[in-house]
Amino acid sequence: MKLIAGNWKMFKGPRETRDFCEAFAPPEGVEAVLCPPFVSLPAALESGHTIFAQNVHWADDGAYTGEISAPMLAELGVAGAIVGHSERRQFFGETDETVARRAVAALGHELRVIACVGESLEERESGQMELVLRAQVEAIRDAVGDHEGLVLAYEPVWAIGTGQTATPGQARQAHSIIKELVDVPVLYGGSVKPENAEELLTQEGVDGALVGGASLDVESFTALCRTAANL
Ligand code: PEP
């Protein structure tokens, strides 16, 4: 069964979250996950859909202003968390080390984890795609192994929010590099939308999708889930 996760980034407060969740009815045959902003988690959880946070801290508690811990998310009923999204790496100083620590904490509190990896355009163009991917994946794998709660997401940075997707061949190649290193499901992320979902989701090694922009609209996210369910 494919996993389709919607990363809402910093969109949708509690009211819009409630409206979306009421209208959202994923088909059988797909695992749909919604990742709203922290303040909208309680509203999303009321719906009974599977809900992940967009980040999680490595400590259980402490002097970490602005952060949220794994036990706090678990207490709320959240099922998992994204870690290492490229926007966190790019704008908030996340490193392979902090991403791995966040994954360890989440899995230790029985939360599932979607850990994001992916190269920048500059890294791809200078021939370093494989090197970068290996370092990112190994940092997570060395910290948590092939944990059953772990999912990786291959998200080439140049494809996120740009409308530019990896070609099916590029996705296949990157997923095969990742799967040689760790035996867990791997999602593809980067401008996935209903029109391109089928060709990406049918590539070998692509176990689902992490979706940003197209997850904000209930019709397009439902269409994506339907495509995945019918494969
Ligand atoms: C994302 O935020 O993880 C993402 C892949 O965004 P988009 O689908 O908008 O490219």
PDB file of N, CA, C and O and ligand atoms in Angstrom, residues 7 9 82 85 87 116 155 159-163 188-192 210-215, ligand 1:
ATOM      1  N   ASN A   7       2.269  17.531   3.429  1.00  0.00           N
ATOM      2  CA  ASN A   7       2.996  18.472   4.293  1.00  0.00           C
ATOM      3  C   ASN A   7       2.428  19.869   4.041  1.00  0.00           C
ATOM      4  O   ASN A   7       2.685  20.462   3.008  1.00  0.00           O
ATOM      5  N   LYS A   9       3.174  22.588   5.550  1.00  0.00           N
ATOM      6  CA  LYS A   9       4.110  23.681   5.853  1.00  0.00           C
ATOM      7  C   LYS A   9       3.422  24.699   6.772  1.00  0.00           C
ATOM      8  O   LYS A   9       2.648  24.305   7.639  1.00  0.00           O
ATOM      9  N   ILE A  82       7.575  14.481  10.641  1.00  0.00           N
ATOM     10  CA  ILE A  82       8.585  14.674   9.596  1.00  0.00           C
ATOM     11  C   ILE A  82       9.848  15.168  10.303  1.00  0.00           C
ATOM     12  O   ILE A  82       9.753  15.938  11.261  1.00  0.00           O
ATOM     13  N   HIS A  85      13.186  18.114   6.875  1.00  0.00           N
ATOM     14  CA  HIS A  85      12.698  18.700   5.628  1.00  0.00           C
ATOM     15  C   HIS A  85      13.726  19.718   5.127  1.00  0.00           C
ATOM     16  O   HIS A  85      14.355  20.409   5.920  1.00  0.00           O
ATOM     17  N   GLU A  87      13.454  22.562   3.980  1.00  0.00           N
ATOM     18  CA  GLU A  87      13.240  23.942   4.456  1.00  0.00           C
ATOM     19  C   GLU A  87      13.797  24.104   5.871  1.00  0.00           C
ATOM     20  O   GLU A  87      14.266  25.179   6.236  1.00  0.00           O
ATOM     21  N   CYS A 116      13.521  13.310   5.704  1.00  0.00           N
ATOM     22  CA  CYS A 116      13.721  13.806   4.335  1.00  0.00           C
ATOM     23  C   CYS A 116      15.204  13.929   3.998  1.00  0.00           C
ATOM     24  O   CYS A 116      15.994  14.403   4.816  1.00  0.00           O
ATOM     25  N   GLU A 155      13.603  13.954  -1.496  1.00  0.00           N
ATOM     26  CA  GLU A 155      13.065  15.234  -1.953  1.00  0.00           C
ATOM     27  C   GLU A 155      14.195  16.084  -2.535  1.00  0.00           C
ATOM     28  O   GLU A 155      14.859  16.831  -1.785  1.00  0.00           O
ATOM     29  N   ALA A 159      13.318  20.492  -6.704  1.00  0.00           N
ATOM     30  CA  ALA A 159      11.974  20.110  -7.169  1.00  0.00           C
ATOM     31  C   ALA A 159      10.887  20.510  -6.174  1.00  0.00           C
ATOM     32  O   ALA A 159       9.708  20.322  -6.432  1.00  0.00           O
ATOM     33  N   ILE A 160      11.289  21.072  -5.026  1.00  0.00           N
ATOM     34  CA  ILE A 160      10.297  21.372  -3.981  1.00  0.00           C
ATOM     35  C   ILE A 160       9.700  22.748  -4.205  1.00  0.00           C
ATOM     36  O   ILE A 160      10.408  23.764  -4.190  1.00  0.00           O
ATOM     37  N   GLY A 161       8.392  22.771  -4.452  1.00  0.00           N
ATOM     38  CA  GLY A 161       7.677  24.035  -4.618  1.00  0.00           C
ATOM     39  C   GLY A 161       8.054  24.780  -5.883  1.00  0.00           C
ATOM     40  O   GLY A 161       7.731  25.953  -6.037  1.00  0.00           O
ATOM     41  N   THR A 162       8.731  24.109  -6.804  1.00  0.00           N
ATOM     42  CA  THR A 162       9.204  24.793  -8.011  1.00  0.00           C
ATOM     43  C   THR A 162       8.375  24.426  -9.239  1.00  0.00           C
ATOM     44  O   THR A 162       8.518  25.045 -10.287  1.00  0.00           O
ATOM     45  N   GLY A 163       7.555  23.405  -9.129  1.00  0.00           N
ATOM     46  CA  GLY A 163       6.808  22.923 -10.287  1.00  0.00           C
ATOM     47  C   GLY A 163       7.657  21.988 -11.136  1.00  0.00           C
ATOM     48  O   GLY A 163       7.187  21.383 -12.095  1.00  0.00           O
ATOM     49  N   TYR A 188       8.701   9.657  -2.631  1.00  0.00           N
ATOM     50  CA  TYR A 188       9.260  10.718  -3.478  1.00  0.00           C
ATOM     51  C   TYR A 188       8.532  12.021  -3.150  1.00  0.00           C
ATOM     52  O   TYR A 188       7.308  12.020  -2.946  1.00  0.00           O
ATOM     53  N   GLY A 189       9.269  13.118  -3.092  1.00  0.00           N
ATOM     54  CA  GLY A 189       8.640  14.427  -2.889  1.00  0.00           C
ATOM     55  C   GLY A 189       9.284  15.477  -3.765  1.00  0.00           C
ATOM     56  O   GLY A 189      10.506  15.478  -3.961  1.00  0.00           O
ATOM     57  N   GLY A 190       8.464  16.371  -4.287  1.00  0.00           N
ATOM     58  CA  GLY A 190       8.956  17.456  -5.142  1.00  0.00           C
ATOM     59  C   GLY A 190       7.974  17.694  -6.255  1.00  0.00           C
ATOM     60  O   GLY A 190       8.001  17.002  -7.270  1.00  0.00           O
ATOM     61  N   SER A 191       7.035  18.653  -6.011  1.00  0.00           N
ATOM     62  CA  SER A 191       6.053  19.042  -7.016  1.00  0.00           C
ATOM     63  C   SER A 191       5.211  17.879  -7.538  1.00  0.00           C
ATOM     64  O   SER A 191       4.885  17.825  -8.723  1.00  0.00           O
ATOM     65  N   VAL A 192       4.861  16.959  -6.623  1.00  0.00           N
ATOM     66  CA  VAL A 192       3.933  15.881  -7.010  1.00  0.00           C
ATOM     67  C   VAL A 192       2.535  16.474  -7.076  1.00  0.00           C
ATOM     68  O   VAL A 192       2.109  17.222  -6.204  1.00  0.00           O
ATOM     69  N   LEU A 210       5.538  12.396  -0.669  1.00  0.00           N
ATOM     70  CA  LEU A 210       5.397  13.485   0.302  1.00  0.00           C
ATOM     71  C   LEU A 210       5.042  14.715  -0.535  1.00  0.00           C
ATOM     72  O   LEU A 210       5.784  15.087  -1.448  1.00  0.00           O
ATOM     73  N   VAL A 211       3.894  15.289  -0.226  1.00  0.00           N
ATOM     74  CA  VAL A 211       3.305  16.291  -1.122  1.00  0.00           C
ATOM     75  C   VAL A 211       3.142  17.612  -0.382  1.00  0.00           C
ATOM     76  O   VAL A 211       2.553  17.642   0.698  1.00  0.00           O
ATOM     77  N   GLY A 212       3.640  18.698  -0.953  1.00  0.00           N
ATOM     78  CA  GLY A 212       3.463  20.012  -0.345  1.00  0.00           C
ATOM     79  C   GLY A 212       2.261  20.716  -0.944  1.00  0.00           C
ATOM     80  O   GLY A 212       1.113  20.494  -0.548  1.00  0.00           O
ATOM     81  N   GLY A 213       2.513  21.552  -1.939  1.00  0.00           N
ATOM     82  CA  GLY A 213       1.472  22.410  -2.533  1.00  0.00           C
ATOM     83  C   GLY A 213       0.170  21.690  -2.848  1.00  0.00           C
ATOM     84  O   GLY A 213      -0.921  22.166  -2.494  1.00  0.00           O
ATOM     85  N   ALA A 214       0.253  20.538  -3.494  1.00  0.00           N
ATOM     86  CA  ALA A 214      -0.971  19.846  -3.938  1.00  0.00           C
ATOM     87  C   ALA A 214      -1.725  19.178  -2.792  1.00  0.00           C
ATOM     88  O   ALA A 214      -2.811  18.638  -3.000  1.00  0.00           O
ATOM     89  N   SER A 215      -1.161  19.247  -1.572  1.00  0.00           N
ATOM     90  CA  SER A 215      -1.899  18.658  -0.441  1.00  0.00           C
ATOM     91  C   SER A 215      -2.793  19.688   0.249  1.00  0.00           C
ATOM     92  O   SER A 215      -3.561  19.348   1.144  1.00  0.00           O
TER      93      SER A 215
HETATM   94  C1  PEP B   1       7.335  19.280   0.428  1.00  0.00           C
HETATM   95  O1  PEP B   1       7.053  20.277   1.066  1.00  0.00           O
HETATM   96  O2  PEP B   1       7.797  18.294   1.022  1.00  0.00           O
HETATM   97  C2  PEP B   1       7.122  19.266  -1.030  1.00  0.00           C
HETATM   98  C3  PEP B   1       7.510  18.214  -1.700  1.00  0.00           C
HETATM   99  O3  PEP B   1       6.533  20.387  -1.582  1.00  0.00           O
HETATM  100  P1  PEP B   1       5.906  20.497  -3.071  1.00  0.00           P
HETATM  101  O4  PEP B   1       5.063  19.278  -3.305  1.00  0.00           O
HETATM  102  O5  PEP B   1       5.104  21.766  -3.046  1.00  0.00           O
HETATM  103  O6  PEP B   1       7.057  20.557  -4.024  1.00  0.00           O
END
